[in-house]
Coordinates of C-alpha atoms (C1' of nucleotides) in Angstrom, one line a residue:
Chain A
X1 CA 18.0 33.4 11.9
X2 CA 18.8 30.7 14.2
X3 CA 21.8 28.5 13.8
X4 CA 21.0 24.7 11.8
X5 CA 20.5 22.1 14.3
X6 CA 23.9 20.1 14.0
X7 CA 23.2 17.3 11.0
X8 CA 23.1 14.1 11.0
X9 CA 23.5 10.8 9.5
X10 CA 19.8 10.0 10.4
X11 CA 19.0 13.2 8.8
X12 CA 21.1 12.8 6.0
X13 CA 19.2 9.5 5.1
X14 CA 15.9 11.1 5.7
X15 CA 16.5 13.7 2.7
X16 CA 17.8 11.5 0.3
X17 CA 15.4 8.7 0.3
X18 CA 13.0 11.6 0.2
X19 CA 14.6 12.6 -3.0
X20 CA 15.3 9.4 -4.4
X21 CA 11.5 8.2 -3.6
X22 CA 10.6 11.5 -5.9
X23 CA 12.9 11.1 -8.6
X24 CA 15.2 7.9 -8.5
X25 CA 18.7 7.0 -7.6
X26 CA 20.1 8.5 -10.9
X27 CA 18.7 11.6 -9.7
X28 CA 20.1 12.8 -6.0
X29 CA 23.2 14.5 -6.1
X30 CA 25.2 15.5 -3.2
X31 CA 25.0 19.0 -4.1
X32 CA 21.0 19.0 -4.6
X33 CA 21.2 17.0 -1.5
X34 CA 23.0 19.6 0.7
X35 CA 20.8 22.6 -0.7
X36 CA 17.5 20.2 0.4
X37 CA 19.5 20.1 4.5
X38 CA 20.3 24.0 3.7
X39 CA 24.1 22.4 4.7
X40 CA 27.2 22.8 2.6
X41 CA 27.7 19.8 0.3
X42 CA 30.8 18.9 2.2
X43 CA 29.3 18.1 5.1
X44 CA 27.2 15.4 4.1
X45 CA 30.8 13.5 3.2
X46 CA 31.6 14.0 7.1
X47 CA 28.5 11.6 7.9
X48 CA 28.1 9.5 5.2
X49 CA 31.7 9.1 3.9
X50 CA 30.8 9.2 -0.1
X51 CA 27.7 9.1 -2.8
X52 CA 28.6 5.3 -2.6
X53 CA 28.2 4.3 0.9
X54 CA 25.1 6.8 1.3
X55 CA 23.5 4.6 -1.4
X56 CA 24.5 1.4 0.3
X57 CA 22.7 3.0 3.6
X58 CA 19.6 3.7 1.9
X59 CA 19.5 -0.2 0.2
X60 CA 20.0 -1.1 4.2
X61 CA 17.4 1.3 5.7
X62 CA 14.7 0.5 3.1
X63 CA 15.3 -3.4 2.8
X64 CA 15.1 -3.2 6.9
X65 CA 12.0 -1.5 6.2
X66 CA 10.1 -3.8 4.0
X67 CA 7.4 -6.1 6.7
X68 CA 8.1 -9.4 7.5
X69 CA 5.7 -11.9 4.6
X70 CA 3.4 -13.5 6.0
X71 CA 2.3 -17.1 3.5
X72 CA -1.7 -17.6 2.9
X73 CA -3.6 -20.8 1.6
X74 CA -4.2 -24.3 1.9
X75 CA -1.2 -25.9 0.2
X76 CA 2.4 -25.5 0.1
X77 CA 2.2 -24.9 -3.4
X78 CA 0.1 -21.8 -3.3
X79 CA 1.5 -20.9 0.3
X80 CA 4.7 -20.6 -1.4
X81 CA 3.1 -18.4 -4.5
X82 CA 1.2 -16.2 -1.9
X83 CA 4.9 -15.5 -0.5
X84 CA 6.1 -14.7 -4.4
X85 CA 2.7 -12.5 -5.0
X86 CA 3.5 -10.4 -1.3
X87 CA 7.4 -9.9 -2.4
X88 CA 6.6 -8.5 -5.7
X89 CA 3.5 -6.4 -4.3
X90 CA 6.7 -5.1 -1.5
X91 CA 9.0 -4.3 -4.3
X92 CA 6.9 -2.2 -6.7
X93 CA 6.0 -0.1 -3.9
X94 CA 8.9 1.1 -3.5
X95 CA 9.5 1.2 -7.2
X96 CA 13.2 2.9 -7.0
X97 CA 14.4 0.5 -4.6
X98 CA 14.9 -2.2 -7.2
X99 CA 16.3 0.4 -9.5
X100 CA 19.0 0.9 -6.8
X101 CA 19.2 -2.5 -5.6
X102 CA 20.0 -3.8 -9.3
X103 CA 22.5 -0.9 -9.9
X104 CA 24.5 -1.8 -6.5
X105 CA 24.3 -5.9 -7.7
X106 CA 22.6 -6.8 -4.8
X107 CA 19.3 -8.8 -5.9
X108 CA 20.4 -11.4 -3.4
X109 CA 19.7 -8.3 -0.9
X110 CA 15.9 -8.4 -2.0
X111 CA 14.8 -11.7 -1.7
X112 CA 16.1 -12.0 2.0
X113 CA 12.7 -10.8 4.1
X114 CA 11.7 -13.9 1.9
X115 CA 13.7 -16.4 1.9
X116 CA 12.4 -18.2 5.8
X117 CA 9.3 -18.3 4.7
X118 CA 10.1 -20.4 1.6
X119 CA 12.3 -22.6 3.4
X120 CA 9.6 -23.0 5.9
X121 CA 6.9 -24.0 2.7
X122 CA 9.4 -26.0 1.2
X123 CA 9.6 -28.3 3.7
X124 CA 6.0 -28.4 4.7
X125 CA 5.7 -29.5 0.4
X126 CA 7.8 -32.7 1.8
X127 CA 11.2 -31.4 -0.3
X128 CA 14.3 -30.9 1.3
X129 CA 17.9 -31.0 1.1
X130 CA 19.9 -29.7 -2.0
X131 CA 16.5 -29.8 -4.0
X132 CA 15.0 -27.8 -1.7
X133 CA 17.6 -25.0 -2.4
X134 CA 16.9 -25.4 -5.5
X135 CA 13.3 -24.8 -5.3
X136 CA 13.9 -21.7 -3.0
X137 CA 16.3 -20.3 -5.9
X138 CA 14.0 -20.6 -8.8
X139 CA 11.0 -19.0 -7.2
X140 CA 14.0 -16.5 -6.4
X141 CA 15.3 -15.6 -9.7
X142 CA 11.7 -16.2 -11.0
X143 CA 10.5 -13.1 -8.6
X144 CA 13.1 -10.8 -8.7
X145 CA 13.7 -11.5 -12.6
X146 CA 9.8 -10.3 -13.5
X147 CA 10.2 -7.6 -10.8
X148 CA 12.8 -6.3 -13.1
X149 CA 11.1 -6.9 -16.6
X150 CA 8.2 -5.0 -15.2
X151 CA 10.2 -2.2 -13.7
X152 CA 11.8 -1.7 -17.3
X153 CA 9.0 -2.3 -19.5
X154 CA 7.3 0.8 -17.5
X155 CA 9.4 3.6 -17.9
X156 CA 10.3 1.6 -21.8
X157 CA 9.8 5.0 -24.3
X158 CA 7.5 4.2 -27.4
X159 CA 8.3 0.8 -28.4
X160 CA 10.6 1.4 -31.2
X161 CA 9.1 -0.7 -34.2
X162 CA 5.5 -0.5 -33.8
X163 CA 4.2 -3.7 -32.2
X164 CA 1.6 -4.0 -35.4
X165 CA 4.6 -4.4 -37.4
X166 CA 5.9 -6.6 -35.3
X167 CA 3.7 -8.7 -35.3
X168 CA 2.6 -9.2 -38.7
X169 CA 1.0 -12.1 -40.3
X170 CA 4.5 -14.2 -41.2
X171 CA 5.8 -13.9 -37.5
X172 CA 2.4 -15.2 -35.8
X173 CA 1.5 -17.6 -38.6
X174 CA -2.2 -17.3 -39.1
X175 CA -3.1 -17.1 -35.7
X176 CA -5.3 -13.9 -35.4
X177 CA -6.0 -13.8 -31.8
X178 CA -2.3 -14.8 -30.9
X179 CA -0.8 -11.5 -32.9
X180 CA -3.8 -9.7 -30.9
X181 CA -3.2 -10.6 -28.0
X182 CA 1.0 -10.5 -28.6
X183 CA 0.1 -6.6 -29.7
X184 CA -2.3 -6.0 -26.6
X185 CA -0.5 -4.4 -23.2
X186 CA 0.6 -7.1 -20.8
X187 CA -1.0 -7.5 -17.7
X188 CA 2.0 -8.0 -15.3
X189 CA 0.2 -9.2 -12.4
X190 CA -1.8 -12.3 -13.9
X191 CA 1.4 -13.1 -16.1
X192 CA 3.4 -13.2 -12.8
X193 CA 0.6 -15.5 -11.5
X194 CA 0.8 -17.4 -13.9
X195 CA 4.2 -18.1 -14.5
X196 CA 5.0 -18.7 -11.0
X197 CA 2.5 -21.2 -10.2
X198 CA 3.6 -23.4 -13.4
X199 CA 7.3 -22.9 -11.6
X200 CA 5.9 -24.2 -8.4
X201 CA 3.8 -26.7 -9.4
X202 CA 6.1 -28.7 -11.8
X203 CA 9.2 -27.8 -9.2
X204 CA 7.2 -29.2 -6.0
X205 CA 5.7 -32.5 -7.7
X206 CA 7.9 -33.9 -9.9
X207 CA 9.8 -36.6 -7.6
X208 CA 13.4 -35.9 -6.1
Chain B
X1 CA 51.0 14.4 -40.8
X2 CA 48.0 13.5 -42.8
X3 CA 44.7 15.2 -42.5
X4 CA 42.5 12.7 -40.9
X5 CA 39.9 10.8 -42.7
X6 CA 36.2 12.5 -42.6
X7 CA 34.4 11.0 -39.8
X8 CA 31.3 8.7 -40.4
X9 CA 28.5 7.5 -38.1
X10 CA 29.8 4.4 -38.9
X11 CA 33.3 4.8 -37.5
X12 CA 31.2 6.7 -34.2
X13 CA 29.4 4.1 -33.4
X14 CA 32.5 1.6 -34.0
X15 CA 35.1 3.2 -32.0
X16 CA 31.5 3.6 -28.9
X17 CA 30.7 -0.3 -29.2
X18 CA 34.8 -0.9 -29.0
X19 CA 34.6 1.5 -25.8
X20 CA 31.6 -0.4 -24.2
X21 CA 32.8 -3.9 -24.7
X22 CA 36.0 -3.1 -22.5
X23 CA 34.2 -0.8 -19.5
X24 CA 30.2 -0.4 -20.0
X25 CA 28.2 2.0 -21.2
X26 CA 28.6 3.8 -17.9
X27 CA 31.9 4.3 -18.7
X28 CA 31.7 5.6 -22.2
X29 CA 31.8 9.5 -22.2
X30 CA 31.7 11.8 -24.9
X31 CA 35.2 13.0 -24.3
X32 CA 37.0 9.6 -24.2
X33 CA 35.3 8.8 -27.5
X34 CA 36.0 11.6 -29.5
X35 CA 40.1 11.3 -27.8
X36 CA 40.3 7.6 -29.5
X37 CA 38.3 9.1 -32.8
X38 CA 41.2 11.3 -32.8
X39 CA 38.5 14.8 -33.2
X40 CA 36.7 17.2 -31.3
X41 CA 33.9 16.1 -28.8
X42 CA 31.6 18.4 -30.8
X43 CA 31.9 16.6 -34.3
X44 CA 30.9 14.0 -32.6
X45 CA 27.6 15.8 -31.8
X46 CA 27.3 16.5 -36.0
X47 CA 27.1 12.9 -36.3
X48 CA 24.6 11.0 -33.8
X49 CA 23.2 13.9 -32.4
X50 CA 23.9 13.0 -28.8
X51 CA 25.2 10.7 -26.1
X52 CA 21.5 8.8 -25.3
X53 CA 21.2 8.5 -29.7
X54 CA 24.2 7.4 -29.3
X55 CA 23.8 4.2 -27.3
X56 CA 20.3 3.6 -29.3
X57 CA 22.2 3.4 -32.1
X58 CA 24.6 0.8 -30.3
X59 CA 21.8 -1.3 -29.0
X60 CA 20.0 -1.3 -32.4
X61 CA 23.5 -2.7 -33.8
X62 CA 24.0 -5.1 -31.3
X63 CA 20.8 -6.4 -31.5
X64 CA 20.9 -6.4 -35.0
X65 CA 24.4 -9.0 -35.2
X66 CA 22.8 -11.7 -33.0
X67 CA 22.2 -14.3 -35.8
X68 CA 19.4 -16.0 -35.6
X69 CA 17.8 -18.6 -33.1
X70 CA 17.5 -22.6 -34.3
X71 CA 15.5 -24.7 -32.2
X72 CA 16.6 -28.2 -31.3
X73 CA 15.2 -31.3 -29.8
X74 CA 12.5 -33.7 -30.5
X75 CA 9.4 -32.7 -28.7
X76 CA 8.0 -28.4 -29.0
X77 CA 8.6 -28.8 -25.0
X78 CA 12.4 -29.1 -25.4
X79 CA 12.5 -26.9 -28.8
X80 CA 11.0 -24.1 -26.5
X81 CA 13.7 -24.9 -24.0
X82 CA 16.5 -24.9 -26.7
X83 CA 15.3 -21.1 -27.6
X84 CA 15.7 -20.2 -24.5
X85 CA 19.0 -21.2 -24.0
X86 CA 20.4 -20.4 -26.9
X87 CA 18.8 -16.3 -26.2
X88 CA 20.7 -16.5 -22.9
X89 CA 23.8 -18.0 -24.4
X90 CA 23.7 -14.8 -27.2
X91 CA 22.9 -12.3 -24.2
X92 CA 25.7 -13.9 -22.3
X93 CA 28.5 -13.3 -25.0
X94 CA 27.4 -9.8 -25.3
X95 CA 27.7 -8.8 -21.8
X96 CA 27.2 -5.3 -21.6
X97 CA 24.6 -5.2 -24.0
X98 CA 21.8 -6.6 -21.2
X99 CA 23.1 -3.6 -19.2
X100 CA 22.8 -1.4 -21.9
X101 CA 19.2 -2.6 -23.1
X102 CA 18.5 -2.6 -19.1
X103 CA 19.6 1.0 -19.1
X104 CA 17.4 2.3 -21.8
X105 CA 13.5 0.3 -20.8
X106 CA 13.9 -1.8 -24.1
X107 CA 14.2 -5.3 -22.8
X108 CA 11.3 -5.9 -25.2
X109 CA 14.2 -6.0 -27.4
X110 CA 16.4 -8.7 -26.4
X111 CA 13.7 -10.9 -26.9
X112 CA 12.5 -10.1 -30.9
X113 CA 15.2 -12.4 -32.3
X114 CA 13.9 -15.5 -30.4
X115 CA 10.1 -14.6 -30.6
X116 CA 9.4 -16.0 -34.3
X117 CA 10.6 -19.4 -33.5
X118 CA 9.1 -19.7 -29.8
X119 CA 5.7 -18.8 -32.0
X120 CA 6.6 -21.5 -34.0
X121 CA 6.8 -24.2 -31.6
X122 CA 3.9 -23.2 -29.2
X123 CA 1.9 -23.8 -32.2
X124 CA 3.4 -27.1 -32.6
X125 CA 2.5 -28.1 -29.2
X126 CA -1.3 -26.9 -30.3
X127 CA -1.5 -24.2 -28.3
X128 CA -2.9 -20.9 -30.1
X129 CA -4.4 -17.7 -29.7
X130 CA -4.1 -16.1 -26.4
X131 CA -3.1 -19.2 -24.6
X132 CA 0.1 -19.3 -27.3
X133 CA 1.0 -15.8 -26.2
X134 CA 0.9 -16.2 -22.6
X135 CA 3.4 -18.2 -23.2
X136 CA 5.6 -16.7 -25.1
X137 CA 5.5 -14.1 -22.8
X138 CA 6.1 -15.7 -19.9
X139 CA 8.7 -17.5 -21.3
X140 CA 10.2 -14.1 -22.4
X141 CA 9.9 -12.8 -18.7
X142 CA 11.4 -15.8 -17.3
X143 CA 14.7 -15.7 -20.0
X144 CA 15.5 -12.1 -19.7
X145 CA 14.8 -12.2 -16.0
X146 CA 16.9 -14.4 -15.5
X147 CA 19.8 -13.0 -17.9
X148 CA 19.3 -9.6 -15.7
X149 CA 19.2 -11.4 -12.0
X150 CA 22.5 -13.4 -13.4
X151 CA 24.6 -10.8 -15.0
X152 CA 23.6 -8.4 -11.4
X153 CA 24.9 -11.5 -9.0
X154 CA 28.1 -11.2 -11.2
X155 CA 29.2 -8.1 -10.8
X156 CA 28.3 -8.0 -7.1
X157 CA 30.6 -6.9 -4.3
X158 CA 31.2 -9.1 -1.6
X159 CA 28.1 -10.2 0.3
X160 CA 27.1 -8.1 2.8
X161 CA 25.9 -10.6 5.1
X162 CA 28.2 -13.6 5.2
X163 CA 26.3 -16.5 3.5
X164 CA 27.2 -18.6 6.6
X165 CA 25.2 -16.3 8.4
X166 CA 22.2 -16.3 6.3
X167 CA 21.5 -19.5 6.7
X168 CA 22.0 -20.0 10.6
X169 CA 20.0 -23.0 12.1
X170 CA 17.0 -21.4 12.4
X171 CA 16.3 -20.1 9.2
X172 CA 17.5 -23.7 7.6
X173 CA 15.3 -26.3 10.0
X174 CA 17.5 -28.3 10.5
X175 CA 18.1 -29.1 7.0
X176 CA 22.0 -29.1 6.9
X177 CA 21.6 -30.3 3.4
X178 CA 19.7 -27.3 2.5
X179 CA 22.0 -24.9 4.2
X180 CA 25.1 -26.5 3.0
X181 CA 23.2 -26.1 -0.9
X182 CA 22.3 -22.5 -0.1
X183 CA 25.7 -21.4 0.8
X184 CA 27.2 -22.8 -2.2
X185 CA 27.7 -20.5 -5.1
X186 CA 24.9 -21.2 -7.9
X187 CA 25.7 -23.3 -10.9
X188 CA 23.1 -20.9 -12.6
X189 CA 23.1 -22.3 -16.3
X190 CA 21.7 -25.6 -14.2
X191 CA 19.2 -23.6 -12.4
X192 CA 18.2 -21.5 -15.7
X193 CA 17.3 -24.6 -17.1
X194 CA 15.4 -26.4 -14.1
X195 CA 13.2 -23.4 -13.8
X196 CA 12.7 -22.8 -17.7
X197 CA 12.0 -27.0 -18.5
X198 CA 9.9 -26.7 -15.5
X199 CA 7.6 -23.7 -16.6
X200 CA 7.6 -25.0 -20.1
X201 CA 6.3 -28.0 -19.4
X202 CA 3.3 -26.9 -17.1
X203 CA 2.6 -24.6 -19.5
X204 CA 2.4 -26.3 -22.1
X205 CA 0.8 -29.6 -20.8
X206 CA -2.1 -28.1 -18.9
X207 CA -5.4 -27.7 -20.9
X208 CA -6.5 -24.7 -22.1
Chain C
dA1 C1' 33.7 16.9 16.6
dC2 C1' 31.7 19.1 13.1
dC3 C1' 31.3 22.6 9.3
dT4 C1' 32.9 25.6 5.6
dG5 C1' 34.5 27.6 0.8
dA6 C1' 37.8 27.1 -2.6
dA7 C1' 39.7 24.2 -5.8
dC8 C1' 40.4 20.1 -8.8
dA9 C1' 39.3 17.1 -12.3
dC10 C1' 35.8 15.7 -14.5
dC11 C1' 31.0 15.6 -17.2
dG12 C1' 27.2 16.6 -21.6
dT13 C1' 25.9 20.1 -24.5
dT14 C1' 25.4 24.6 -27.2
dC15 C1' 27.0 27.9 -30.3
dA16 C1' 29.4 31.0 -33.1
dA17 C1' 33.0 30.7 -36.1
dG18 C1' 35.8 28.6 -39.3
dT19 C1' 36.8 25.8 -44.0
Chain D
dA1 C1' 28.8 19.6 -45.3
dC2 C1' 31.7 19.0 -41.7
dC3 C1' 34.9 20.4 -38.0
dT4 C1' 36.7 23.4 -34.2
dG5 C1' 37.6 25.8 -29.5
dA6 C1' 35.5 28.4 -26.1
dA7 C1' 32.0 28.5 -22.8
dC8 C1' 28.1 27.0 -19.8
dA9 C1' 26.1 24.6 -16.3
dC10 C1' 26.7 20.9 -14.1
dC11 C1' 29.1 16.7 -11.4
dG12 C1' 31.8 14.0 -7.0
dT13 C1' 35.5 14.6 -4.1
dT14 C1' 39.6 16.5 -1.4
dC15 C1' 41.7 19.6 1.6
dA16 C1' 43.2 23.2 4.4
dA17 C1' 41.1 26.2 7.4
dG18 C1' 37.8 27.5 10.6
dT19 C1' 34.9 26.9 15.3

DNA sequence: ACCTGAACACCGTTCAAGT
DNA sequence: ACCTGAACACCGTTCAAGT
């Protein structure tokens, strides 16, 4: 039996985004954590100093991670919802990271990587100054906000009153194919679309 | 000393909502709860079962005491808007409950008080059918995405990167404006309603 | 500088035993 | 029907002691 290769912090990271990509943030402990390295659990608190901070590394490392966005079409407006579409697509896959991000309050953290490029489209769109920022932060809270919905809705259990119920005849008032369609599975992705080109589009050309 | 009273649910779930309201749901444990019920952590157990029953229970009840949602304005455009705030005003005064919801995958939830009357005034703006509920929906996205992105800024630590830094030269264009805007803190009940008006009224105003 | 086991102060939950 | 204490199998963290 050879003697462990001295541990480190590297290493340390290594194994617990490898747990937490399997089972989620809730689920690493320190003690699973140090059986995984085949350490003793007190070790890990030599390199990483506590649960806490080792958390706040992974955040770090993955958000470092995540590739620079990279806007596509012919105007501003859908430049900047190309940039929306590429965030989301970056957070849900890695689907624990906004679990983690949102526990630590950092959502600020995931809209950095992009944040330049909507500057960047903002200006091109001919808006600037305070309205500008303002633009940039509603397509921020907009993305980030749906990221989390969806994130939720998945791992909802059994929705607790059936949706038939409700959505019975009182609640969508005669409208057939609107308690249909209110009962059907949402489909995130054109919802998100959707939503964030009416954002855009009413944000970028109403005048200042 | 008198024998104490037989325990209820009701007096459970009580004393658990009394114990969320000061620290979070993280922060309710069996053991604390059953100290201030003034009885064993196991009768607890007789009565709702377990902790994660528990906190269903509480979210059920919570939910349950929002009153209902009145619309106000004079076109559907700003009576839509007006459900929306008020939802986020209710959320708002019930802090811990959008954790809680959060928590559990039931954000569906939050949203059945204000559904009926959104319904309502879709159809009043003559949208119907699957149109109607892509509204609603998004307009559910949007509200309790924001709510979540909000509540998650408030509680966070001290930003990691200083906000100066963030938005260096570079990454601002040479919009001084801009940066100043971005480094402010965010008057979010102003930006909650800029982003909702502006979805509404896109959505709403486009044909089908 | 790095690792270790023992120990502390917590958890949620089960269960047999009481009345 | 309702309550209890003891016990189980977990946690994160500290600390003195090792090399």
């Amino acid at each position: 039996m050879a003697a462990r290769a001295p541990l480190t912090r590297e290493e340390v990271l290594t194994a617990a985004a490898a747990l937490v990509r399997q089972d989620g943030p809730q689920r690493l402990t320190m003690r699973k954590l140090a059986a995984d390295l085949g350490t003793a659990v007190t070790s890990i608190y030599w390199h990483v100093g506590n649960r806490e901070s080792l958390l706040d590394a992974l955040v770090e490392r993955t958000v470092a991670e995540l590739g620079e966005i990279r806007p596509r079409g012919a105007t501003p407006a859908e430049r900047v919802v190309s940039v929306a579409r590429a965030l989301r697509r970056q957070l849900r896959s890695h689907p624990h990271l906004v679990a983690m991000v949102h526990e630590r309050g950092l959502t600020e953290r995931m809209f950095l990587p992009a944040q330049r490029a909507l500057v960047h489209e903002v200006h091109a769109a001919g808006v600037r100054g305070a309205r500008a920022a303002e633009v940039v932060r509603a397509v921020q809270f907009q993305v980030v906000g749906h990221v989390l919905v969806e994130r939720n809705r998945e791992r909802a259990p059994a929705q607790s009153p059936a949706e038939e119920e409700l959505w019975d005849t009182p609640t969508a008032e005669d409208d057939r194919a609107l308690a249909r369609a209110l009962a059907a599975p949402v489909d995130t992705e054109r919802l998100f679309v959707t939503s964030v080109r009416a954002l855009v589009k009413s944000l970028l050309e109403t005048g200042s």
